Coordinates of C-alpha atoms and ligand atoms in Angstrom, one line a residue:
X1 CA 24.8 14.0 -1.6
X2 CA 23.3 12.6 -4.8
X3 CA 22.3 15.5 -6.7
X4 CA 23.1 14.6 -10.5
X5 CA 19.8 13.6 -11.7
X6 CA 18.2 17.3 -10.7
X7 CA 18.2 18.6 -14.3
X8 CA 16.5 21.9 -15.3
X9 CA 13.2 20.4 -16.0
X10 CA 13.0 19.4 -12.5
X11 CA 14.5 22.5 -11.2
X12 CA 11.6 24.0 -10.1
X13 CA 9.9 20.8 -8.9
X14 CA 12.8 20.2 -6.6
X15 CA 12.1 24.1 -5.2
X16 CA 8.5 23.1 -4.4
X17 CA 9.5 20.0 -2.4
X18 CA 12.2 21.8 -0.6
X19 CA 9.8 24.4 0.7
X20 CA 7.4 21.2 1.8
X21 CA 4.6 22.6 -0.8
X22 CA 2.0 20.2 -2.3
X23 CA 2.9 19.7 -5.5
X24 CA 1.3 17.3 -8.4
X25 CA 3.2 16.0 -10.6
X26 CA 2.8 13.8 -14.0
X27 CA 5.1 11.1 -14.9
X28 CA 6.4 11.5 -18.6
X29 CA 7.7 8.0 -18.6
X30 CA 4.5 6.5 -18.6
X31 CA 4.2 3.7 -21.2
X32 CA 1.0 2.7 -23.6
X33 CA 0.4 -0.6 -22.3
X34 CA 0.8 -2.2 -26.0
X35 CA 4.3 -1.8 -25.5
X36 CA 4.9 -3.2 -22.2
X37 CA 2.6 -6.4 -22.2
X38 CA 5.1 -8.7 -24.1
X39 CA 7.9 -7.9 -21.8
X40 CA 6.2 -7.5 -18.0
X41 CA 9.3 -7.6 -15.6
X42 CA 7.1 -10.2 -13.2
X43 CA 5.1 -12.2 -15.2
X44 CA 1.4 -12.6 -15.2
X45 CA 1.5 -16.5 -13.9
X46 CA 2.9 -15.3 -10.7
X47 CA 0.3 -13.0 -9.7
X48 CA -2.9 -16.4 -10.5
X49 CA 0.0 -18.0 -8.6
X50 CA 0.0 -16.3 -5.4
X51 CA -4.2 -16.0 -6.0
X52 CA -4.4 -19.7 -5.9
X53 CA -1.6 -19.9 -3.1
X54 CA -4.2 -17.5 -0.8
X55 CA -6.9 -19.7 -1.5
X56 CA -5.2 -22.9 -0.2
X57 CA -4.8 -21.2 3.0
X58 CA -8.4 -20.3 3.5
X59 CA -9.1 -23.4 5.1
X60 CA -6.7 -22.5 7.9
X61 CA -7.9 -18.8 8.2
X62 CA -11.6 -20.1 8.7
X63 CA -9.7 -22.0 11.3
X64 CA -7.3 -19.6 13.1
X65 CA -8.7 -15.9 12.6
X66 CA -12.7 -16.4 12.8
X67 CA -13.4 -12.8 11.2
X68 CA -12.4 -14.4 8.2
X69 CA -15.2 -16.7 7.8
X70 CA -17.8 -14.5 6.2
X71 CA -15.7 -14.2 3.2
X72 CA -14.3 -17.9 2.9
X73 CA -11.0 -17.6 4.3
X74 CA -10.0 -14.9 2.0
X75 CA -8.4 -11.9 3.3
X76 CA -9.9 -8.4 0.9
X77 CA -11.8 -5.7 2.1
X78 CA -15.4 -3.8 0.9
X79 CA -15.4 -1.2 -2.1
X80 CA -17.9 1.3 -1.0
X81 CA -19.4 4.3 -2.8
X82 CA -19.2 7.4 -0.9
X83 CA -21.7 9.8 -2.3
X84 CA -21.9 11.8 1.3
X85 CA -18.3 12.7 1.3
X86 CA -18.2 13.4 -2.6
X87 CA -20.4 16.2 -2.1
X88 CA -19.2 17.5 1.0
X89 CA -15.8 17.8 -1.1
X90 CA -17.2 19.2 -3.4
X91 CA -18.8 22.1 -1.1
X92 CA -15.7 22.2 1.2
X93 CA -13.6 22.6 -1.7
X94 CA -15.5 24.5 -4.0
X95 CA -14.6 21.9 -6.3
X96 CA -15.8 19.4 -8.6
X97 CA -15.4 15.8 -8.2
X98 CA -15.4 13.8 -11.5
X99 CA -17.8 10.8 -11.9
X100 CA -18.2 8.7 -8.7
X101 CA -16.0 8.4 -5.9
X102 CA -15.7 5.3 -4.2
X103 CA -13.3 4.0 -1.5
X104 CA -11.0 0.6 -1.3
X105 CA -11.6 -0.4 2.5
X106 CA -8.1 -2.2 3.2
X107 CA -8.9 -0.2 6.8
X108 CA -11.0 -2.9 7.3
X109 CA -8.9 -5.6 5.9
X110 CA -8.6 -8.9 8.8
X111 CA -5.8 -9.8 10.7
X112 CA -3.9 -6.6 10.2
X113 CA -6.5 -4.0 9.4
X114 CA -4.3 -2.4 6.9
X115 CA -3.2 -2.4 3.8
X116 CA 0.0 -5.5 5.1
X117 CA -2.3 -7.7 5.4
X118 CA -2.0 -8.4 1.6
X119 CA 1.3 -8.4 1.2
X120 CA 2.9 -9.2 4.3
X121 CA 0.6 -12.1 5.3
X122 CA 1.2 -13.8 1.7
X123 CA 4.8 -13.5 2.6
X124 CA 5.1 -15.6 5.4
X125 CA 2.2 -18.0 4.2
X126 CA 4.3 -18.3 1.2
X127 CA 7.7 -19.1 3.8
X128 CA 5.5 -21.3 5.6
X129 CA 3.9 -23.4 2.8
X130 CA 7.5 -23.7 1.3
X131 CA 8.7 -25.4 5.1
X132 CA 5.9 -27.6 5.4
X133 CA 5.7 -29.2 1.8
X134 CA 10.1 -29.3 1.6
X135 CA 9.3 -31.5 5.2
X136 CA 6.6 -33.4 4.3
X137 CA 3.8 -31.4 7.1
X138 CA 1.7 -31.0 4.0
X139 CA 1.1 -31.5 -0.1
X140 CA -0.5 -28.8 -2.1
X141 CA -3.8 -31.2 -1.7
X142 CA -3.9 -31.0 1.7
X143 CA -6.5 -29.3 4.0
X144 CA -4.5 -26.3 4.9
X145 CA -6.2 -26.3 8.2
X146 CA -4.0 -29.1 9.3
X147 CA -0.9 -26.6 9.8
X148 CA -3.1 -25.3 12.8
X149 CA -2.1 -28.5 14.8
X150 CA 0.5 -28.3 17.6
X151 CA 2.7 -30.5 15.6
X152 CA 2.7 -28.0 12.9
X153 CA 3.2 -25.0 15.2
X154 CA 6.4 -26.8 17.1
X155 CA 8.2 -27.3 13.7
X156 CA 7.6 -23.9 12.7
X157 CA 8.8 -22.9 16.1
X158 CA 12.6 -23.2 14.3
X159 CA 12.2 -20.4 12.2
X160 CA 12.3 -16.9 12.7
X161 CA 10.9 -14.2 11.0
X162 CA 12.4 -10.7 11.1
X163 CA 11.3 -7.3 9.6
X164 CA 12.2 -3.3 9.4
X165 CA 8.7 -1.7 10.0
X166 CA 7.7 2.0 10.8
X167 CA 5.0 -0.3 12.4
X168 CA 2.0 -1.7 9.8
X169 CA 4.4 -4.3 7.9
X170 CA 5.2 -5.1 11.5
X171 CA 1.9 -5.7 12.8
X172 CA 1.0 -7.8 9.7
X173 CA 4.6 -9.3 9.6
X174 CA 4.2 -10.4 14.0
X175 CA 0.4 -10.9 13.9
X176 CA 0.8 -13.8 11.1
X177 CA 4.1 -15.4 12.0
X178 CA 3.3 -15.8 15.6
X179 CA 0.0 -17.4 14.4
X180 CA 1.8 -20.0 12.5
X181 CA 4.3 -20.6 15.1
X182 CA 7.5 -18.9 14.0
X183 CA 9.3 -16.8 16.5
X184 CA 9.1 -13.2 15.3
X185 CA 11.2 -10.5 15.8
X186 CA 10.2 -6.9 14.2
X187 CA 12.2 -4.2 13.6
X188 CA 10.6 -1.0 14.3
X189 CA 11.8 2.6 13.7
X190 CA 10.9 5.6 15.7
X191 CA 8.1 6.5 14.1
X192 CA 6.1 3.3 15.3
X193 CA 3.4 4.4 17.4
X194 CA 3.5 2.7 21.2
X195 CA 0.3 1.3 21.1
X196 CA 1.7 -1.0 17.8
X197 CA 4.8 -1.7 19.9
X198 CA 2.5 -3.0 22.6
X199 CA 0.1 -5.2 20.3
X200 CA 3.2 -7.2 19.2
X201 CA 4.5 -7.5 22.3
X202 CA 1.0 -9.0 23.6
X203 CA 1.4 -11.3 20.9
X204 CA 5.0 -12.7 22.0
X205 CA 6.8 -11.0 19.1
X206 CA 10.3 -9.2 20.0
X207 CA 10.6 -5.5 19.7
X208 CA 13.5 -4.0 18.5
X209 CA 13.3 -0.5 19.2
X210 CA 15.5 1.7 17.0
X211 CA 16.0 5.4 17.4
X212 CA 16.1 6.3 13.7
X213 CA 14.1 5.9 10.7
X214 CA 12.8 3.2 8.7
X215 CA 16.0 2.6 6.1
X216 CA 17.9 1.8 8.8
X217 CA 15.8 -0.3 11.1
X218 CA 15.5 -2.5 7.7
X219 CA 19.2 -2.4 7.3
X220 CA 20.4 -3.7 10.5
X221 CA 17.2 -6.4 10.3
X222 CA 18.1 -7.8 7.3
X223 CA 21.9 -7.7 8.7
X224 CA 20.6 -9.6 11.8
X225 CA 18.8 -11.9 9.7
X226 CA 21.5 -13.2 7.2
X227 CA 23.8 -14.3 10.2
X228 CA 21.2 -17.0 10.9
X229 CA 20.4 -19.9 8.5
X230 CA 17.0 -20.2 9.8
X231 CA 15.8 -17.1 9.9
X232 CA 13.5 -15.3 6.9
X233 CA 13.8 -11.8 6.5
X234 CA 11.0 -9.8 4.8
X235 CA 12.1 -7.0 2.5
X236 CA 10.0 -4.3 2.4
X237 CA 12.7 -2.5 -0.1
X238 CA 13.1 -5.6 -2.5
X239 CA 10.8 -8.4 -1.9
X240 CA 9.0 -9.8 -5.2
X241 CA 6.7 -11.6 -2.6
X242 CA 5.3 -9.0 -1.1
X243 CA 4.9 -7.2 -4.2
X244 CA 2.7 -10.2 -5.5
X245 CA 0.4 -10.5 -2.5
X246 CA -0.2 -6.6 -3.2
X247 CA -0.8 -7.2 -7.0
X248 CA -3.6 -10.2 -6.4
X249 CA -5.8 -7.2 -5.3
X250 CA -6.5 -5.9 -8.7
X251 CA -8.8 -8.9 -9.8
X252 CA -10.5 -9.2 -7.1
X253 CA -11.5 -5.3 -8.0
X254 CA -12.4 -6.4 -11.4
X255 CA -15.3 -9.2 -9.9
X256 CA -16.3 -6.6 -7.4
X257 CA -16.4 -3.5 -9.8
X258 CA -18.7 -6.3 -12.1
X259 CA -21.0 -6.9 -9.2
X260 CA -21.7 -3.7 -9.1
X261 CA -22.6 -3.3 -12.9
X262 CA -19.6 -1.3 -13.4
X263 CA -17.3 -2.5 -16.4
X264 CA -13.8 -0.3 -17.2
X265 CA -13.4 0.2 -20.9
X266 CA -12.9 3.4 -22.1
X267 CA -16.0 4.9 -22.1
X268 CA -15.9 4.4 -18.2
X269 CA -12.0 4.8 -16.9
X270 CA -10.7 3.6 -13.4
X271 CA -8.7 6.2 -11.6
X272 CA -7.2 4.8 -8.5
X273 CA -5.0 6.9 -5.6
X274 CA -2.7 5.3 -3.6
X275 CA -0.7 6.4 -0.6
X276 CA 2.8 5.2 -1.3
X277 CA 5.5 5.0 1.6
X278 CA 8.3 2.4 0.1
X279 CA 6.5 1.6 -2.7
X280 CA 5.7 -2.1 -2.5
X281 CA 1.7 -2.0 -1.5
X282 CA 0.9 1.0 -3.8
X283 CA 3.1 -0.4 -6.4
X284 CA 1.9 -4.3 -6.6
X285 CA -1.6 -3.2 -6.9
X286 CA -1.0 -0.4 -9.6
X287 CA 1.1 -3.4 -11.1
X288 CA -2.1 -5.7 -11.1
X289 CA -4.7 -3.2 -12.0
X290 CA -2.8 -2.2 -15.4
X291 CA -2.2 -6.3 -16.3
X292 CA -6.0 -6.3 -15.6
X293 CA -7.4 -3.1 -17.1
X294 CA -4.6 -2.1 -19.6
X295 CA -4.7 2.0 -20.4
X296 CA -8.2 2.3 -18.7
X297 CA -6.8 2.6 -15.5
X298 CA -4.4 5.8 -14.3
X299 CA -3.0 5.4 -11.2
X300 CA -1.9 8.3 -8.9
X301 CA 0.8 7.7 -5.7
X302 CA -0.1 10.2 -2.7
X303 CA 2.9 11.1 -0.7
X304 CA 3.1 13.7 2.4
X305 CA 5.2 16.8 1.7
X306 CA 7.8 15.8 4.3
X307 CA 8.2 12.5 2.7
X308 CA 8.1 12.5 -0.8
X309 CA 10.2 9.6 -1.6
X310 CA 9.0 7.9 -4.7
X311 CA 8.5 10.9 -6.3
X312 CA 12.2 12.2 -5.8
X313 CA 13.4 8.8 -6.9
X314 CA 11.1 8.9 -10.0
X315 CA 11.5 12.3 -11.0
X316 CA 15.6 12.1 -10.9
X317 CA 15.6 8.6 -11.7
X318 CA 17.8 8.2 -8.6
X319 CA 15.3 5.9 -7.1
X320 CA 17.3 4.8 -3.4
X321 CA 20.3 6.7 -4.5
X322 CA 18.8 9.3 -2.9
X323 CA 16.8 10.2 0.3
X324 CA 14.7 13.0 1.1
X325 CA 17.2 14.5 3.7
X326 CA 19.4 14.8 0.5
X327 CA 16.8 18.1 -0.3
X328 CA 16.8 19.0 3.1
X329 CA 13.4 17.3 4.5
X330 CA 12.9 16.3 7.2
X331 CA 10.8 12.5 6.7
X332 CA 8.7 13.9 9.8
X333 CA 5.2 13.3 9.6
X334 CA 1.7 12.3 11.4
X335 CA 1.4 9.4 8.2
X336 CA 3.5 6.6 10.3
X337 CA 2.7 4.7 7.0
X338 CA 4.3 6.8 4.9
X339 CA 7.7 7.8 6.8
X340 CA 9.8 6.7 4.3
X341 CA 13.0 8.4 3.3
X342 CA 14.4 6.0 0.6
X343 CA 11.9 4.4 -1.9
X344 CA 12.3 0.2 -3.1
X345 CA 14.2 1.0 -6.1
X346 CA 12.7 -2.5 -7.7
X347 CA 8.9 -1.1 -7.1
X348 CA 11.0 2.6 -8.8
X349 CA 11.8 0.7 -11.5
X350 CA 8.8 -1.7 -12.5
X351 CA 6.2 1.3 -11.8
X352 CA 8.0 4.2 -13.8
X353 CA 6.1 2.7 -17.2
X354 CA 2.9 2.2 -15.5
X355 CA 1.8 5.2 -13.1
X356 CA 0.2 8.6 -14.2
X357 CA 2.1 10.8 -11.2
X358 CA 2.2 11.4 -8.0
X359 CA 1.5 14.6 -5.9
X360 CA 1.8 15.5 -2.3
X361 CA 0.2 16.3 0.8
X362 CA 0.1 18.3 4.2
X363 CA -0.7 16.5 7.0
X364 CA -3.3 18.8 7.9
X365 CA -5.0 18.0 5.4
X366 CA -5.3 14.1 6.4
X367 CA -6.2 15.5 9.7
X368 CA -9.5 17.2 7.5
X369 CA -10.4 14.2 5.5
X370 CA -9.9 11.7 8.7
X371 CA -12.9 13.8 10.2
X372 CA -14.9 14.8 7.3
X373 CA -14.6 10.5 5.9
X374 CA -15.6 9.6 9.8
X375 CA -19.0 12.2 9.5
X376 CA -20.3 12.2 6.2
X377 CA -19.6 7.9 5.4
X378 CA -18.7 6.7 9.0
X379 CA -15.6 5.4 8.7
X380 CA -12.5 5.1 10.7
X381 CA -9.1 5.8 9.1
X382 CA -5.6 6.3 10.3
X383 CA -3.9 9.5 8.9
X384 CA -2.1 7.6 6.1
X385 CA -5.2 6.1 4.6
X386 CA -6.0 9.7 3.9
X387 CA -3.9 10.5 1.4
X388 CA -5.7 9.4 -1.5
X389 CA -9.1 11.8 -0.8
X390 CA -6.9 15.3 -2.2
X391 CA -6.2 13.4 -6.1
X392 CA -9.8 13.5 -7.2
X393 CA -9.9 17.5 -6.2
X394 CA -6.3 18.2 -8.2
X395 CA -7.4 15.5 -10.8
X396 CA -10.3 18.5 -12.0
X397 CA -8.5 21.5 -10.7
X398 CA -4.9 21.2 -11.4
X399 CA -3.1 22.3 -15.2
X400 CA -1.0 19.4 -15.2
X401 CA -3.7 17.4 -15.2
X402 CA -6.0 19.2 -16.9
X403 CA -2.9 18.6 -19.7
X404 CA -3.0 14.7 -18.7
X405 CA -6.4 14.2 -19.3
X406 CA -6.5 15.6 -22.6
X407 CA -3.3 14.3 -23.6
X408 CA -4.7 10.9 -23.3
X409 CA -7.9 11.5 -24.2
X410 CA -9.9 11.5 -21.8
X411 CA -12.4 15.1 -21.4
X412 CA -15.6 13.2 -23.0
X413 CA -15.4 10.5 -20.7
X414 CA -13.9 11.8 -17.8
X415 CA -17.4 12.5 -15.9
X416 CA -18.0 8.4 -16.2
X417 CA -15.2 8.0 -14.1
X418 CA -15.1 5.4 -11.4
X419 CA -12.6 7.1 -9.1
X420 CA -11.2 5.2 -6.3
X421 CA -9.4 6.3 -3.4
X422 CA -7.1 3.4 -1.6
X423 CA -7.8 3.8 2.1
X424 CA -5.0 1.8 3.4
X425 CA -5.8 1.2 7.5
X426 CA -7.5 2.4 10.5
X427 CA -9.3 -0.5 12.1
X428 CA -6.6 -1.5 14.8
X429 CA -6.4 2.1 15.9
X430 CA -6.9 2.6 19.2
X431 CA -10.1 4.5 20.6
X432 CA -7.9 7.2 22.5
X433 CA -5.9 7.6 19.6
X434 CA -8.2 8.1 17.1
X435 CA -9.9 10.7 19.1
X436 CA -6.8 12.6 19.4
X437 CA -6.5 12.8 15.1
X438 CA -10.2 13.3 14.9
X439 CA -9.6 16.5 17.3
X440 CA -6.2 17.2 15.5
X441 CA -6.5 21.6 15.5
X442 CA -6.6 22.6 12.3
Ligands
PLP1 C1 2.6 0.7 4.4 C2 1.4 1.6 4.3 C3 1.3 2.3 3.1 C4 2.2 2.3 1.9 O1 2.7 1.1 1.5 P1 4.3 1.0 1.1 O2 4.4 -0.4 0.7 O3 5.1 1.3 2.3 O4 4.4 1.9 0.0 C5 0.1 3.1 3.0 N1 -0.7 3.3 4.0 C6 -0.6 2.6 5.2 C7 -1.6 2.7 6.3 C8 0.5 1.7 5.3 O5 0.7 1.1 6.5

């Protein structure tokens, strides 16, 4: 057990998360942004890179997924104020919410309707793209839409793309590769919900059921994977890839922010939470939005109490040297999405300078907001996506924050605030399952 990085300081943090209480907690490592620009660990290029790669493949989405149309090909999701549910939280809570709450609807996102179908789906289009122009199917100036043609799909048809999923990264991962023609075969721990199994299945991908959690669904993928030349394996835990499809999210925020008259600067700062499982979604768009809005934006993880990976890998600086079961949880919880034992130690290490904290969550309390989001703004989540809704209420009623925000200066403006909570999936939920959260018991 991997206990050496447990120093006094985090003594009584580590009590907290062993008894499963919420706890919030402030990351000291956090770097002005001055000091990190000249050395970024993944450079700015790649990020307009992977942007420019996405927009050669809108041609072929317009083709293949017709949802996509209305907004050109381009796979990104509404950001939608929610002025019902900011007061309701503020009654239910007897609490005050700063400035305006809004909410990132990657629920609604096309193709995977979650928060994979940024990163995973620029994954295997980047695979894809790399196949076709090495074998002459396409050139960077072609009409994407071509690779739609049944020529296209049979030489795709030799590949194979595998993934370790507790089921989103799977659905996004299946849904997109058998689309293009690859064969597919996902990986999927016990905590993947049936009806995700079932989707895939419809969709001639290959189940691998595993009875254990999402570490070692990966592991035994990716094992799979490297005995065969032609297979790709997506790495949730280490993939720059999917960490850039993630990132291009940020200025896309910027343009929609602006078409709503709203400009960050420091008059009016960005606060953004972010349910975090492994770390690679929550991580490439905190990565993006402090390239794009510097020290105007704080970012906040959201983790449940029974997996609180990222922060036990931030706070010891063990990243995945150690697991939640080495403190005695359990990783059992309703948020599929974030079952995660083990965080990426890459996303660990290139987030520590540029995050504000994380804190935790019960998961009856993502049973609350799923129902009070769905009544007051009409909106369908999935208990993950929740997360986010309980860091505006600590962000004006905890002490350690209290202590962040005038540390960095922050008690004039702080009532400007454009707060945003990520809301990472919901829309492929089933009817009869979403009942059954909505009528969760408290
Ligand atoms: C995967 C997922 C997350 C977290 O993303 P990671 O890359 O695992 O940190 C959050 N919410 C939902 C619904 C997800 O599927």
């Amino acid at each position: 057990m991997a206990t050496n990085g447990i120093n006094m300081e985090n003594e009584s943090l580590m009590s907290q998360l062993k008894r499963y209480n919420e706890v919030f907690w402030i990351n000291n490592s956090l770097q002005p942004f001055q000091m990190l620009k000249d050395e970024l660990p993944i450079a700015e290029e790649k990020i307009s890179d992977a942007e420019k790669r996405l927009t050669r493949f809108s041609k072929y989405f317009i083709q293949e997924f017709s949802e996509t149309r209305s907004n050109g090909g381009i796979i990104d999701s509404e950001l939608t104020f929610i002025p019902n549910m900011q007061s309701h939280m503020e009654d239910r809570y007897n609490s005050k919410i700063n400035g305006k709450l809004f909410i990132k609807q990657d629920n609604n996102l096309a193709v995977a309707g979650s928060i994979k179908a940024r990163g995973g789906i620029y994954e295997v289009l980047k695979y894809a793209e790399h196949l076709a122009l090495e074998n002459g199917l396409i050139t960077k100036d072609s009409d994407y839409s071509e690779l739609s043609l049944q020529k296209s799909k049979d030489f795709f048809s030799q590949y194979t793309i595998q993934v370790g999923s507790t089921g989103n990264l799977g659905l996004s991962i299946g849904i997109m590769s058998a689309k293009i023609g690859f064969k597919v075969i996902v990986h999927m721990s016990n905590d993947a919900k049936q009806w995700k199994k079932d989707l895939l299945r419809s969709k001639g991908v290959k189940v691998i059921e595993y009875d254990s959690d999402y570490s070692f669904a990966v592991e035994n993928g990716r094992k799979l994977s490297e005995n065969d030349p032609k297979s790709h394996f997506v790495d949730d835990e280490n993939s720059e890839d999917l960490f850039l499809g993630y990132s291009v999210a940020a200025n896309r925020l910027k343009v929609q922010l602006e078409r709503q008259n709203i400009n960050i600067n420091q008059e009016t700062p960005l606060i953004v939470y972010l349910p975090c499982g492994v770390g690679g979604g929550p991580g490439g768009i905190a990565y993006g939005l402090k390239i794009t809005f510097g020290d105007n934006v704080h970012m906040f993880f959201a983790e449940p109490t029974h997996s609180p990976c990222m922060l036990l890998g931030l706070a010891t600086k063990l990243h995945d040297k150690i697991s939640v079961k080495d403190i005695g949880l359990d990783n059992k919880t309703i948020a599929d999405g974030l079952a995660v034992g083990k965080p990426s130690s890459f996303v660990g290490k290139t987030v520590e300078p540029i995050i504000s904290g994380i804190y935790t969550i019960e998961d009856e309390k993502l049973f609350n907001f799923l129902r009070d989001i769905k009544d007051t703004e009409n909106i369908k989540l999935e208990p993950s996506a929740c997360a986010g809704f309980s860091g505006p209420l600590f962000l004006s009623s905890n002490k350690a924050a209290k202590e962040y925000i005038s540390l960095h200066d922050l008690e004039k403006y702080i009532d400007n605030a454009i707060q945003i909570v990520w809301a990472t999936g919901g829309k492929l939920i089933p009817e009869k399952d979403y009942i059954s959260y909505y009528n969760m018991k408290k």
